[in-house]
Structure formats: structure tokens, C-alpha cells
């Protein structure tokens, strides 16, 4: 319940709407209680008239008209309240979704390194769907039903206190059974959600990498894994549903016993003259009025349990500590013609395994430095530290002599352009992807960047040219085309520092030549950090840093390191060899032949 209350706290500006709905609910509840009194008056009038053979038909017709008016007014108010409740739920959906997305964007990179994408998305979908459905039911029905029950019990107490006591007994019985049910039900729901998150997360991965799945003939294997997860969910649902309906049956038994006592008491009181026939009709109608809300209590409990269970996942995500970005007192970094320096940098991930140990090197302004080392040796971690995706455990990273921790994060990231091995494009148009690093770029700027990246020629061949939709992750483009779009994006951003997770290692020779030409143009005049995947492309860098087990092994020019017998020299020898063993060794260093 605490998580659900906290979830409502994430919404703003909805109190007035909720207050209007509450007022309409009060009116609806009062209107619902009017017909039983009219029926009492009609019944007593008819009984009295039958005794004297003087039934007042005009009076009875007037009461019938009154019933019609009450019904029509109640229908109008109920539907107005329903529209407002639906809008309230939709506005809440918008606010909760936006708040969740906003919070995700502030979380540190390490959060996304450990979370399944499907779980992040499902957490939002479950919470928003179930909480808004609960809110709709609460706003449109619950308050009116509660008022109907309370006022009806008060009227019963006035006319026949035994009836009121019997009906009042239902409340603690329902509360006890519900409290007992809720905890166990939510445990079942948590187990189901775990399997669903894994299954849907894998589903998303398969859909986004369908070519890989088909090329390995893994369709049936993926389907079996998906089916297995849902089969487990079906098994858990059976246990959950069986338990819930057992408890619901207990509620039904309690309701039946209480109603038997109520109707038996009413008939005996009417027969003995303790209450009039009209009062008996009134009380029966009120019992029926309460019966609806009591029967609906099962649905309310189900909605509440789902909302409470799934709001926990949402609340847990919202409780994650955001990336600390306190720009107060920090300087705006001027990275033009600036050097990059790593000094005594050590870093460990959340699992405490040390990745970098006392790393130190310098990239002079306008120079190119390549990192070479075994897979998992910390090359990508170094680039992530430079981009402030992580913070070093010790040591510092400086740009132009300024510790990046003392500079504003916005200025640090604005100074760095990136081209990764995976082009990382978004669905949308070519224009939108090139302009991603500079949203306000003019058409001329976008076109110039495309030309400099050797992308203009193939873009011009499309019917819609720059307005061509490229599909999810650029699926409609070839590898070389995607890389050239990524290079155009980096060119347009025009950051003085370039991080290059070598973009040619997975391309064919023709595409590699075109992309490499664009990369050379991109690197010109910039301070460049290259994560090396192909020795031929780093033969002309200014400096190579080799890494061994998270530490700097050697630093020098390609010519110098080729003579030392170290990692770089060994890789040159392996590249010249043609044996399978040599190729396997190259792969250990993320190197393509």
C-alpha cells in the first residue's frame, strides 16, 4: 500500500479533478438511495389504500415519475463522472510515464549495464496499466459504493438494528479474508513478473536481431525458451487463481449466510408487525444496494492487488539513485586544441572486479592515440570514463588540464564526438539521425556532413533522400552505409575530441575503404582516442598504448613498439601468420586479420 500511495505522489495537478469526481460520487450515492424510499412510500400507500379501497393513483403516478427523473439525473451524473474518471486515469498515465522516463534518463550507465531492457519497459507498462485501471475504478465506482454502503447501514440501523448488525459483520470478515489473501497473491504475482520480464526481454532481442536468429536456424530454440517461460507463468497463475478463488468462495459463503439471516429476520419482523410492509421493502432494497458493492469488492480487491504488486517495481526503479550532476561551481570546459590526460586511473565495476589499475597516458592536442589489449582488458572502460559514463575509483581524467569532474557534464560531453563499432542508429529518417548531435542543424549543414562522410552519394539514390526512413537501428541500410551516417553525425557535432571504437573491423574491403576515407577526414585536426580492432588502421597513429590485465604495458609510436617484442609486435607477427592458432590469438585481442 505504501508503494501505491507513493506512486500517486508522482502525479501533480490532479487533485481538483479528483475532488469534482468525489463530489459527483456523493450525489450519485444519494440518488441511488432515493428509489428504495420511493418504493417504501408506494408500498405503504398501496397497502393502506387496499385496506380502505381508496388507492391514490395520481399520487402513485407522481412517485413513478419521480423515480424516472431520479434515474435520468443519476445516469447523466454517472456518465459525466465516468468521463472525468477516464480523463483522470489517462492524465495520470501520462504523468507517471513521463516521470519514469525522465528518471531513467538521469540514472547512471551502470544501471543499464545490469538491467534487462524488457524488464525496464515491462515495469512501466505493468505499473501504469494496473494503477490507472485501479484509479479509474476508484474514481468512477468505489467512493460512490462506499457512501452507499455507509448510508444504507445508517438507515438500516434506524429501522431495524439487527439487520444493520448482520450487514456490518460482513466488513471485518471481508477485511480479514482480503488481508490474508493479499500477501500471498502478491508473491505469486512477483514470480510471474520475473518470468514475463525474461521472456519479453528475450523477445525484444530476437525481434531486433532476427537475421542472426534465422542465420543460425534458431527459431524453434528461441520459441521453446519463450514457451517455457510462459508455461511457468501458466503454472503459477493456476496456483494463484486457485488460492484467490478459494478465498473468494469464503467471502461468498459469508455473504450467503449473512443474507439468509437478514432475510429471515426481515420476514419475521414484517409478519409480527415490528416493521411495516413498506419498511420491509425499503430494507430489502437497501440490502440489494449493499449487495452490489459487496459483490464488486472482489473485483476491487483484484485491481488493488495488481496495482499494489506492480507499483512496487515502479517504486523500486524510481528509488534508484540518479547520476549526481551538480553543476554548481563547475567550469564550462573549453576543449578546443586540448590534450587528454589519464593519471593514475583505477576503476572497478559493481561486481568489485578491478578493470583498470593505475592507468596513465596522455593524448596530445590534435594527436591520435590507439588502445591495444586483450578482450575485456579495459579499452572500452577508458572511453566510458572519458565520456563521464563512469567515475574513476581513484586518479583523474583531464581535458586541457582541467579535471573533468570539476567541469560541467554538459560541456564535457559536448566536447566529445563518438563513432562506435555498432553505428547505433535510431528508427526515423536519415536526416534525423545525422542531426542527432545538433538538433537545430540546417539542411546545408546536414548535407555537408553527409558529403564529408562519403554518405551523400548513396543517400541521393533513395527516392526520399534525407527523408528516407531507415527502420529500427538502421536495419534498411548496409553496414557501410550505417557507419557513414554515424560518421556524418559525429562530423556535424564537431566535437574537438573524438572517441573511435574502430568502425571498419566488420566491413568488407570496399566499404572499409570508403568508411576509412571518411574517418580520416573526421579525425583531421581532432584529438583522437581509438579502440583498435584492426592493426592496419592504427599503423599511422601517433601513439599506441598496450594494456595487459588492466595495466599499461607499453607506450610508444607504432614504429617503436614494433621493435620491442611486446604485445603490439606480437600482434604484427600473428597478423602475418595464416594459421588458425594465430587467428584465434588475434581474436583474443579483439583484432580482425
Coordinates of C-alpha atoms in Angstrom, one line a residue:
X1 CA 0.0 0.0 0.0
X2 CA 2.9 2.4 0.8
X3 CA 4.3 2.0 -2.7
X4 CA 0.9 2.7 -4.2
X5 CA 0.5 5.8 -2.1
X6 CA 4.0 6.9 -3.2
X7 CA 3.0 6.3 -6.8
X8 CA 0.1 8.7 -6.5
X9 CA 2.6 11.2 -5.1
X10 CA 4.3 11.2 -8.5
X11 CA 1.3 12.9 -10.1
X12 CA 0.6 16.6 -10.0
X13 CA -2.4 18.8 -10.7
X14 CA -5.0 16.1 -10.4
X15 CA -6.5 16.9 -7.0
X16 CA -9.1 19.3 -8.4
X17 CA -10.4 16.7 -10.9
X18 CA -10.4 14.1 -8.2
X19 CA -12.3 16.4 -5.9
X20 CA -15.0 17.0 -8.6
X21 CA -15.3 13.3 -9.1
X22 CA -15.7 12.8 -5.4
X23 CA -18.5 15.3 -5.2
X24 CA -20.3 13.7 -8.1
X25 CA -19.9 10.4 -6.4
X26 CA -21.6 11.7 -3.3
X27 CA -24.5 12.9 -5.4
X28 CA -24.7 9.6 -7.2
X29 CA -24.7 7.7 -3.9
X30 CA -27.6 9.9 -2.6
X31 CA -29.6 9.4 -5.8
X32 CA -29.0 5.6 -5.6
X33 CA -30.6 5.7 -2.1
X34 CA -33.7 7.6 -3.2
X35 CA -35.5 4.8 -5.1
X36 CA -35.8 2.5 -2.0
X37 CA -37.6 5.2 -0.1
X38 CA -39.9 5.9 -3.0
X39 CA -40.6 2.1 -3.2
X40 CA -41.4 2.2 0.6
X41 CA -43.8 5.1 0.2
X42 CA -45.5 3.4 -2.8
X43 CA -45.8 0.1 -1.0
X44 CA -47.3 1.6 2.2
X45 CA -49.6 3.7 0.1
X46 CA -50.9 0.7 -1.8
X47 CA -51.3 -1.4 1.3
X48 CA -53.2 1.4 3.1
X49 CA -55.3 2.0 0.1
X50 CA -56.2 -1.6 -0.3
X51 CA -57.4 -1.7 3.2
X52 CA -59.8 1.3 2.6
X53 CA -60.5 0.6 -1.1
X54 CA -59.2 4.2 -1.8
X55 CA -55.9 3.9 -3.7
X56 CA -54.5 7.3 -4.7
X57 CA -53.5 6.5 -8.2
X58 CA -52.4 10.1 -9.0
X59 CA -50.0 10.1 -6.1
X60 CA -48.6 6.7 -7.2
X61 CA -48.1 8.0 -10.8
X62 CA -46.3 11.1 -9.4
X63 CA -43.9 8.8 -7.4
X64 CA -43.2 6.8 -10.6
X65 CA -42.4 10.0 -12.4
X66 CA -40.1 10.9 -9.6
X67 CA -38.3 7.5 -10.0
X68 CA -37.9 8.2 -13.7
X69 CA -36.4 11.7 -13.0
X70 CA -34.0 10.3 -10.3
X71 CA -32.9 7.6 -12.7
X72 CA -32.3 10.0 -15.6
X73 CA -30.4 12.5 -13.4
X74 CA -28.3 9.7 -12.0
X75 CA -27.5 8.4 -15.5
X76 CA -26.3 11.9 -16.6
X77 CA -24.2 12.5 -13.5
X78 CA -22.8 8.9 -13.5
X79 CA -21.6 9.3 -17.2
X80 CA -20.1 12.8 -16.5
X81 CA -18.2 11.3 -13.6
X82 CA -17.2 8.4 -15.8
X83 CA -15.7 10.7 -18.5
X84 CA -13.8 12.7 -15.8
X85 CA -12.6 9.4 -14.3
X86 CA -11.3 8.2 -17.6
X87 CA -9.5 11.5 -18.3
X88 CA -8.1 11.5 -14.8
X89 CA -6.6 8.0 -15.4
X90 CA -5.2 9.0 -18.8
X91 CA -3.6 12.1 -17.3
X92 CA -2.1 10.0 -14.6
X93 CA -0.8 7.6 -17.2
X94 CA 0.9 10.5 -19.0
X95 CA 2.4 11.9 -15.8
X96 CA 3.6 8.6 -14.4
X97 CA 5.1 7.6 -17.8
X98 CA 6.9 10.9 -18.3
X99 CA 8.2 10.9 -14.7
X100 CA 9.5 7.3 -15.2
X101 CA 11.2 8.2 -18.5
X102 CA 12.6 11.4 -17.0
X103 CA 14.1 9.5 -14.1
X104 CA 15.5 6.8 -16.3
X105 CA 17.4 9.4 -18.3
X106 CA 19.1 10.6 -15.1
X107 CA 20.3 7.1 -14.0
X108 CA 24.0 6.2 -14.3
X109 CA 25.2 3.9 -17.1
X110 CA 25.8 1.1 -14.6
X111 CA 22.1 0.7 -14.0
X112 CA 21.5 -0.1 -17.7
X113 CA 24.5 -2.4 -17.8
X114 CA 22.8 -4.7 -15.3
X115 CA 19.1 -4.4 -16.1
X116 CA 17.2 -6.3 -18.8
X117 CA 15.7 -3.9 -21.3
X118 CA 12.4 -5.9 -21.3
X119 CA 12.2 -5.5 -17.6
X120 CA 12.7 -1.8 -17.7
X121 CA 9.8 -1.5 -20.3
X122 CA 7.5 -4.0 -18.6
X123 CA 7.9 -2.4 -15.2
X124 CA 6.4 0.8 -16.7
X125 CA 3.7 -1.0 -18.7
X126 CA 2.5 -3.1 -15.7
X127 CA 2.5 -0.2 -13.2
X128 CA 0.8 2.3 -15.5
X129 CA -1.8 -0.1 -16.8
X130 CA -2.8 -1.6 -13.4
X131 CA -2.5 1.6 -11.4
X132 CA -4.6 3.6 -13.9
X133 CA -7.2 0.8 -14.1
X134 CA -7.4 0.9 -10.3
X135 CA -7.7 4.6 -10.3
X136 CA -10.5 4.5 -12.8
X137 CA -12.4 2.0 -10.7
X138 CA -11.7 4.0 -7.6
X139 CA -12.8 7.3 -9.1
X140 CA -15.8 6.1 -11.0
X141 CA -17.2 3.5 -8.6
X142 CA -15.5 3.0 -5.2
X143 CA -16.3 6.2 -3.5
X144 CA -19.9 6.0 -4.6
X145 CA -20.2 2.4 -3.4
X146 CA -18.6 3.1 0.0
X147 CA -21.0 6.0 0.6
X148 CA -23.9 3.8 -0.5
X149 CA -22.9 1.1 2.0
X150 CA -22.3 3.5 4.9
X151 CA -25.6 5.5 4.4
X152 CA -27.5 2.3 3.9
X153 CA -26.2 0.9 7.1
X154 CA -27.2 4.1 8.9
X155 CA -30.8 3.8 7.5
X156 CA -30.9 0.1 8.5
X157 CA -29.8 0.9 12.0
X158 CA -32.7 3.4 12.2
X159 CA -35.4 0.9 11.1
X160 CA -34.0 -2.4 12.3
X161 CA -30.8 -2.6 14.3
X162 CA -30.4 -6.4 13.9
X163 CA -30.3 -6.1 10.1
X164 CA -27.6 -3.4 10.4
X165 CA -25.5 -5.6 12.8
X166 CA -25.7 -8.6 10.4
X167 CA -24.7 -6.5 7.4
X168 CA -21.9 -4.8 9.5
X169 CA -20.4 -8.2 10.3
X170 CA -19.5 -8.6 6.6
X171 CA -17.0 -5.8 6.8
X172 CA -14.5 -7.4 9.3
X173 CA -15.0 -10.8 7.6
X174 CA -14.1 -9.3 4.2
X175 CA -11.2 -7.3 5.6
X176 CA -9.7 -10.4 7.3
X177 CA -10.0 -12.6 4.3
X178 CA -8.6 -9.9 2.0
X179 CA -5.6 -9.2 4.2
X180 CA -4.8 -12.9 4.4
X181 CA -5.1 -13.2 0.6
X182 CA -3.2 -10.1 -0.5
X183 CA 0.3 -11.0 0.8
X184 CA 0.4 -14.5 -0.8
X185 CA -1.3 -13.2 -4.0
X186 CA 1.4 -10.6 -4.5
X187 CA 4.2 -13.2 -4.0
X188 CA 2.7 -15.2 -6.9
X189 CA 2.5 -12.0 -9.0
X190 CA 6.2 -11.3 -8.3
X191 CA 7.2 -14.7 -9.5
X192 CA 5.1 -14.3 -12.7
X193 CA 6.6 -10.9 -13.4
X194 CA 10.1 -12.4 -13.2
X195 CA 9.4 -14.9 -15.9
X196 CA 7.5 -12.4 -18.0
X197 CA 10.4 -9.9 -17.9
X198 CA 12.9 -12.5 -19.0
X199 CA 10.6 -13.8 -21.8
X200 CA 9.6 -10.4 -23.2
X201 CA 13.2 -9.2 -22.8
X202 CA 14.4 -12.1 -25.0
X203 CA 11.5 -11.5 -27.3
X204 CA 12.7 -7.9 -27.9
X205 CA 16.3 -9.1 -28.5
X206 CA 15.2 -11.7 -31.0
X207 CA 13.0 -9.3 -33.0
X208 CA 15.8 -6.8 -33.2
X209 CA 18.3 -9.4 -34.3
X210 CA 16.0 -11.6 -36.4
X211 CA 18.7 -12.0 -39.2
X212 CA 21.1 -13.5 -36.7
X213 CA 18.4 -15.9 -35.3
X214 CA 17.4 -17.1 -38.8
X215 CA 21.0 -17.4 -40.0
X216 CA 21.7 -19.9 -37.1
X217 CA 18.4 -21.7 -37.6
X218 CA 17.5 -20.9 -34.0
X219 CA 13.8 -20.1 -34.5
X220 CA 12.5 -23.2 -32.8
X221 CA 15.0 -23.0 -29.9
X222 CA 14.0 -19.4 -29.2
X223 CA 10.3 -20.3 -29.4
X224 CA 10.9 -23.2 -27.0
X225 CA 12.5 -20.9 -24.5
X226 CA 9.7 -18.3 -24.8
X227 CA 7.1 -21.0 -24.5
X228 CA 8.8 -22.5 -21.4
X229 CA 8.7 -19.2 -19.6
X230 CA 5.0 -18.7 -20.3
X231 CA 4.3 -22.3 -19.3
X232 CA 5.8 -21.5 -15.9
X233 CA 3.6 -18.4 -15.7
X234 CA 0.6 -20.5 -16.5
X235 CA 1.5 -22.9 -13.7
X236 CA 2.0 -20.0 -11.2
X237 CA -1.3 -18.5 -12.4
X238 CA -3.1 -21.7 -11.7
X239 CA -1.8 -21.7 -8.1
X240 CA -2.5 -18.0 -7.7
X241 CA -6.0 -18.2 -9.2
X242 CA -6.9 -21.4 -7.2
X243 CA -5.9 -19.7 -4.0
X244 CA -7.7 -16.4 -4.8
X245 CA -10.9 -18.2 -5.7
X246 CA -10.8 -20.3 -2.6
X247 CA -10.6 -17.1 -0.6
X248 CA -13.3 -15.6 -2.7
X249 CA -15.5 -18.6 -2.1
X250 CA -15.1 -18.0 1.6
X251 CA -16.3 -14.4 1.0
X252 CA -19.3 -15.8 -1.0
X253 CA -20.2 -18.3 1.8
X254 CA -20.0 -15.5 4.4
X255 CA -22.2 -13.3 2.2
X256 CA -24.8 -16.1 1.7
X257 CA -25.0 -16.9 5.4
X258 CA -25.4 -13.2 6.4
X259 CA -28.1 -12.7 3.7
X260 CA -30.0 -15.7 5.0
X261 CA -30.0 -14.3 8.5
X262 CA -31.0 -10.8 7.1
X263 CA -34.0 -12.0 5.0
X264 CA -35.2 -14.4 7.7
X265 CA -35.1 -11.6 10.3
X266 CA -36.9 -9.2 7.9
X267 CA -39.7 -11.7 7.1
X268 CA -40.3 -12.4 10.8
X269 CA -40.3 -8.7 11.7
X270 CA -42.8 -7.9 9.0
X271 CA -45.0 -10.9 9.9
X272 CA -45.0 -9.9 13.6
X273 CA -45.8 -6.2 12.7
X274 CA -42.5 -4.9 14.1
X275 CA -41.9 -3.2 10.8
X276 CA -44.4 -2.3 8.0
X277 CA -44.5 -4.0 4.7
X278 CA -43.2 -0.7 3.1
X279 CA -40.3 -0.7 5.6
X280 CA -39.5 -4.3 4.7
X281 CA -39.4 -3.4 1.1
X282 CA -37.1 -0.4 1.9
X283 CA -34.7 -2.7 3.9
X284 CA -34.7 -5.4 1.2
X285 CA -33.9 -2.7 -1.4
X286 CA -31.1 -1.4 0.8
X287 CA -29.7 -4.9 1.2
X288 CA -29.7 -5.2 -2.5
X289 CA -28.0 -1.8 -2.8
X290 CA -25.2 -3.1 -0.5
X291 CA -25.1 -6.4 -2.3
X292 CA -23.8 -4.8 -5.5
X293 CA -20.8 -3.1 -3.8
X294 CA -20.1 -6.3 -1.8
X295 CA -20.0 -8.4 -4.9
X296 CA -17.9 -5.8 -6.6
X297 CA -15.4 -5.9 -3.7
X298 CA -13.8 -9.0 -5.3
X299 CA -13.1 -7.0 -8.5
X300 CA -11.8 -4.1 -6.4
X301 CA -9.5 -6.4 -4.4
X302 CA -8.2 -7.9 -7.6
X303 CA -7.5 -4.4 -9.1
X304 CA -5.9 -3.3 -5.9
X305 CA -3.6 -6.3 -5.6
X306 CA -2.4 -5.9 -9.1
X307 CA -1.8 -2.2 -8.6
X308 CA -0.1 -2.7 -5.3
X309 CA 2.1 -5.6 -6.6
X310 CA 3.2 -3.8 -9.8
X311 CA 3.6 -0.4 -8.2
X312 CA 6.5 -1.9 -6.2
X313 CA 8.5 -2.5 -9.3
X314 CA 7.9 1.1 -10.4
X315 CA 8.7 2.5 -7.0
X316 CA 11.9 0.4 -6.9
X317 CA 13.0 2.0 -10.2
X318 CA 12.1 5.5 -9.0
X319 CA 14.1 4.8 -5.8
X320 CA 17.3 4.2 -7.8
X321 CA 19.7 7.0 -7.2
X322 CA 20.2 9.2 -10.2
X323 CA 23.5 10.2 -11.6
X324 CA 24.8 13.0 -9.5
X325 CA 25.1 16.0 -11.8
X326 CA 25.7 19.0 -9.5
X327 CA 26.9 21.7 -11.9
X328 CA 27.1 24.3 -9.1
X329 CA 30.6 25.9 -9.1
X330 CA 31.8 23.8 -12.0
X331 CA 33.5 25.3 -15.0
X332 CA 32.5 25.1 -18.7
X333 CA 35.2 23.1 -20.4
X334 CA 37.0 24.7 -23.3
X335 CA 38.3 21.6 -25.2
X336 CA 39.5 23.3 -28.4
X337 CA 43.1 22.3 -29.0
X338 CA 43.1 20.5 -25.7
X339 CA 45.1 17.4 -24.6
X340 CA 43.6 14.4 -22.8
X341 CA 45.4 13.0 -19.8
X342 CA 44.7 9.9 -17.7
X343 CA 46.7 10.0 -14.5
X344 CA 46.7 7.0 -12.0
X345 CA 43.2 6.0 -13.0
X346 CA 41.8 2.8 -11.4
X347 CA 38.3 1.5 -11.8
X348 CA 36.1 -1.4 -10.7
X349 CA 32.5 -2.3 -11.8
X350 CA 29.8 -3.1 -9.3
X351 CA 31.0 -6.7 -9.0
X352 CA 34.2 -5.3 -7.5
X353 CA 36.4 -6.8 -10.1
X354 CA 39.1 -4.3 -10.9
X355 CA 39.2 -3.5 -14.6
X356 CA 41.8 -0.7 -14.7
X357 CA 44.8 -0.4 -12.3
X358 CA 46.7 2.9 -12.2
X359 CA 46.4 3.8 -15.8
X360 CA 48.4 6.8 -17.0
X361 CA 48.9 8.2 -20.5
X362 CA 48.4 11.5 -22.4
X363 CA 46.9 12.2 -25.8
X364 CA 48.5 15.5 -27.1
X365 CA 46.2 18.0 -28.7
X366 CA 45.4 17.1 -32.3
X367 CA 47.2 13.7 -32.0
X368 CA 45.8 10.2 -32.4
X369 CA 46.3 7.5 -29.7
X370 CA 45.2 3.9 -30.1
X371 CA 44.5 1.4 -27.3
X372 CA 45.5 -2.3 -27.9
X373 CA 44.8 -5.1 -25.4
X374 CA 43.0 -8.3 -24.7
X375 CA 39.3 -8.5 -24.9
X376 CA 37.9 -7.3 -21.5
X377 CA 41.1 -5.6 -20.8
X378 CA 39.5 -2.2 -20.1
X379 CA 39.8 -0.4 -23.5
X380 CA 36.0 0.5 -23.7
X381 CA 36.1 1.4 -20.0
X382 CA 38.7 4.0 -20.7
X383 CA 36.5 5.6 -23.3
X384 CA 33.5 5.4 -21.0
X385 CA 35.5 7.2 -18.2
X386 CA 36.4 9.9 -20.7
X387 CA 32.8 10.5 -21.6
X388 CA 31.8 10.6 -17.8
X389 CA 29.6 7.5 -18.1
X390 CA 31.5 6.3 -15.1
X391 CA 33.7 7.9 -12.4
X392 CA 37.2 6.6 -11.6
X393 CA 37.7 4.9 -8.2
X394 CA 41.0 6.8 -8.0
X395 CA 43.1 9.1 -10.2
X396 CA 41.7 11.6 -12.6
X397 CA 41.0 12.3 -16.2
X398 CA 41.9 15.8 -17.5
X399 CA 41.0 17.6 -20.7
X400 CA 43.1 20.7 -21.4
X401 CA 44.5 20.5 -17.9
X402 CA 41.0 20.5 -16.3
X403 CA 39.8 17.6 -14.2
X404 CA 36.6 16.6 -15.9
X405 CA 35.0 16.0 -12.5
X406 CA 35.3 19.8 -11.9
X407 CA 33.8 20.6 -15.3
X408 CA 30.1 20.6 -16.2
X409 CA 29.0 17.3 -17.6
X410 CA 27.2 19.1 -20.5
X411 CA 30.5 20.8 -21.6
X412 CA 32.4 17.5 -21.3
X413 CA 30.0 15.5 -23.4
X414 CA 29.6 18.4 -25.9
X415 CA 33.4 18.3 -26.5
X416 CA 33.4 14.6 -27.4
X417 CA 32.1 13.1 -30.7
X418 CA 31.8 9.3 -31.0
X419 CA 31.8 6.7 -33.6
X420 CA 31.3 3.1 -32.4
X421 CA 31.8 -0.3 -33.9
X422 CA 28.0 -0.5 -33.8
X423 CA 26.7 2.5 -35.6
X424 CA 23.8 2.8 -33.0
X425 CA 21.2 4.5 -35.2
X426 CA 17.6 5.2 -34.3
X427 CA 14.4 4.5 -36.3
X428 CA 13.4 7.6 -38.2
X429 CA 14.9 9.4 -41.2
X430 CA 18.5 9.8 -42.3
X431 CA 18.1 13.5 -41.6
X432 CA 17.1 12.9 -38.0
X433 CA 20.0 10.5 -37.4
X434 CA 22.6 12.8 -38.8
X435 CA 21.2 15.8 -36.9
X436 CA 21.1 13.9 -33.6
X437 CA 24.2 15.6 -32.3
X438 CA 23.0 19.0 -33.4
X439 CA 19.1 19.1 -33.5
X440 CA 18.9 22.6 -34.9
X441 CA 21.2 21.9 -37.9
X442 CA 20.2 23.4 -41.2
X443 CA 19.7 21.3 -44.4
X444 CA 23.0 22.7 -45.7
X445 CA 24.9 21.6 -42.6
X446 CA 23.4 18.1 -42.8
X447 CA 24.2 17.8 -46.5
X448 CA 27.8 19.0 -46.0
X449 CA 28.3 16.4 -43.2
X450 CA 26.9 13.7 -45.4
X451 CA 29.3 14.6 -48.2
X452 CA 32.3 14.7 -45.8
X453 CA 31.3 11.3 -44.5
X454 CA 31.1 9.8 -48.1
X455 CA 27.4 9.2 -47.5
X456 CA 25.8 11.7 -49.8
X457 CA 26.1 9.5 -52.9
X458 CA 24.1 6.6 -51.6
X459 CA 21.6 8.9 -49.8
X460 CA 20.9 10.7 -53.1
X461 CA 19.9 7.4 -54.7
X462 CA 16.9 6.9 -52.3
X463 CA 13.6 8.3 -53.5
X464 CA 13.2 10.4 -50.4
X465 CA 16.9 11.0 -50.0
X466 CA 17.5 12.5 -46.5
X467 CA 13.8 11.9 -45.5
X468 CA 14.2 8.1 -46.1
X469 CA 13.0 6.0 -43.2
X470 CA 15.8 3.6 -42.1
X471 CA 14.0 1.3 -39.8
X472 CA 14.8 0.2 -36.3
X473 CA 18.6 0.5 -35.6
X474 CA 19.1 1.4 -39.3
X475 CA 18.0 -2.1 -40.5
X476 CA 17.3 -0.9 -44.1
X477 CA 20.9 0.2 -44.5
X478 CA 24.1 -1.8 -45.1
X479 CA 26.9 -1.9 -42.6
X480 CA 29.0 0.6 -44.5
X481 CA 26.0 2.9 -45.0
X482 CA 25.2 2.9 -41.3
X483 CA 28.8 3.7 -40.4
X484 CA 28.9 6.6 -42.8
X485 CA 25.7 8.0 -41.3
X486 CA 27.3 7.7 -37.8
X487 CA 30.4 9.5 -39.1
X488 CA 28.3 12.3 -40.6
X489 CA 26.6 12.6 -37.2
X490 CA 29.9 13.0 -35.5
X491 CA 31.1 15.5 -38.1
X492 CA 28.1 17.6 -37.6
X493 CA 28.5 17.6 -33.8
X494 CA 32.1 18.8 -34.5
X495 CA 33.5 17.9 -31.1
X496 CA 37.2 18.6 -30.8
X497 CA 37.8 15.2 -29.2
X498 CA 36.9 12.0 -31.0
X499 CA 36.3 8.6 -29.5
X500 CA 36.6 6.0 -32.2
X501 CA 35.6 2.4 -31.5
X502 CA 37.1 1.4 -34.8
X503 CA 34.2 1.3 -37.2
X504 CA 35.7 -0.7 -40.1
X505 CA 36.5 -4.0 -38.5
X506 CA 33.3 -5.7 -39.6
X507 CA 33.1 -4.3 -43.1
X508 CA 34.0 -5.7 -46.4
X509 CA 37.1 -4.3 -48.2
X510 CA 35.2 -1.9 -50.5
X511 CA 33.0 -0.5 -47.7
X512 CA 36.1 -0.3 -45.4
X513 CA 38.0 1.8 -47.9
X514 CA 35.1 4.3 -48.2
X515 CA 34.5 4.4 -44.5
X516 CA 38.2 4.8 -43.7
X517 CA 38.4 7.7 -46.0
X518 CA 35.5 9.4 -44.2
X519 CA 37.2 8.6 -40.8
X520 CA 40.4 10.1 -41.9
X521 CA 38.5 13.3 -42.8
X522 CA 36.7 13.1 -39.4
X523 CA 40.0 12.7 -37.4
X524 CA 41.7 15.6 -39.1
X525 CA 42.6 18.3 -36.6
X526 CA 41.0 16.4 -33.6
X527 CA 42.3 14.8 -30.5
X528 CA 41.5 11.1 -31.1
X529 CA 41.2 8.1 -28.9
X530 CA 40.9 4.9 -30.9
X531 CA 40.0 1.5 -29.6
X532 CA 41.9 -0.7 -32.1
X533 CA 40.3 -3.7 -33.9
X534 CA 42.5 -3.8 -37.0
X535 CA 46.2 -3.2 -36.9
X536 CA 46.3 -1.7 -40.4
X537 CA 44.2 1.2 -39.4
X538 CA 46.4 2.2 -36.5
X539 CA 49.7 1.9 -38.3
X540 CA 49.8 5.7 -38.7
X541 CA 48.6 6.9 -35.3
X542 CA 50.9 9.0 -33.2
X543 CA 50.9 6.8 -30.1
X544 CA 49.9 3.2 -29.1
X545 CA 49.1 2.2 -25.6
X546 CA 49.1 -1.5 -24.9
X547 CA 47.1 -2.9 -22.0
X548 CA 47.8 -6.1 -20.1
X549 CA 45.4 -7.2 -17.3
X550 CA 44.2 -3.7 -16.7
X551 CA 47.6 -2.0 -16.6
X552 CA 49.6 -0.1 -19.1
X553 CA 52.2 -2.4 -20.6
X554 CA 53.9 -0.2 -23.2
X555 CA 53.5 3.3 -24.7
X556 CA 55.2 4.4 -27.9
X557 CA 54.8 5.0 -31.6
X558 CA 53.9 2.1 -33.9
X559 CA 57.5 2.1 -35.2
X560 CA 58.9 2.0 -31.7
X561 CA 56.6 -0.7 -30.4
X562 CA 57.1 -2.9 -33.5
X563 CA 60.7 -3.5 -32.3
X564 CA 60.1 -4.2 -28.5
X565 CA 58.8 -7.7 -28.8
X566 CA 55.7 -6.6 -26.7
X567 CA 52.0 -7.0 -27.4
X568 CA 51.9 -4.9 -30.5
X569 CA 55.0 -6.6 -32.0
X570 CA 53.5 -10.0 -31.3
X571 CA 50.2 -9.0 -32.9
X572 CA 52.1 -7.9 -36.0
X573 CA 53.7 -11.3 -36.2
X574 CA 50.3 -13.0 -35.7
X575 CA 48.7 -10.9 -38.4
X576 CA 51.4 -12.1 -40.9
X577 CA 50.8 -15.7 -40.0
X578 CA 48.0 -17.7 -41.6
X579 CA 47.4 -20.5 -39.1
X580 CA 44.2 -20.9 -37.2
X581 CA 46.0 -20.6 -33.9
X582 CA 47.3 -17.2 -35.0
X583 CA 43.8 -16.1 -35.9
X584 CA 42.5 -17.3 -32.5
X585 CA 45.1 -15.3 -30.7
X586 CA 44.2 -12.2 -32.7
X587 CA 40.6 -12.7 -31.7
X588 CA 41.6 -12.7 -28.0
X589 CA 42.7 -9.1 -28.6
X590 CA 39.5 -8.1 -30.4
X591 CA 41.7 -7.9 -33.6
X592 CA 40.5 -8.6 -37.1
X593 CA 43.0 -10.0 -39.5

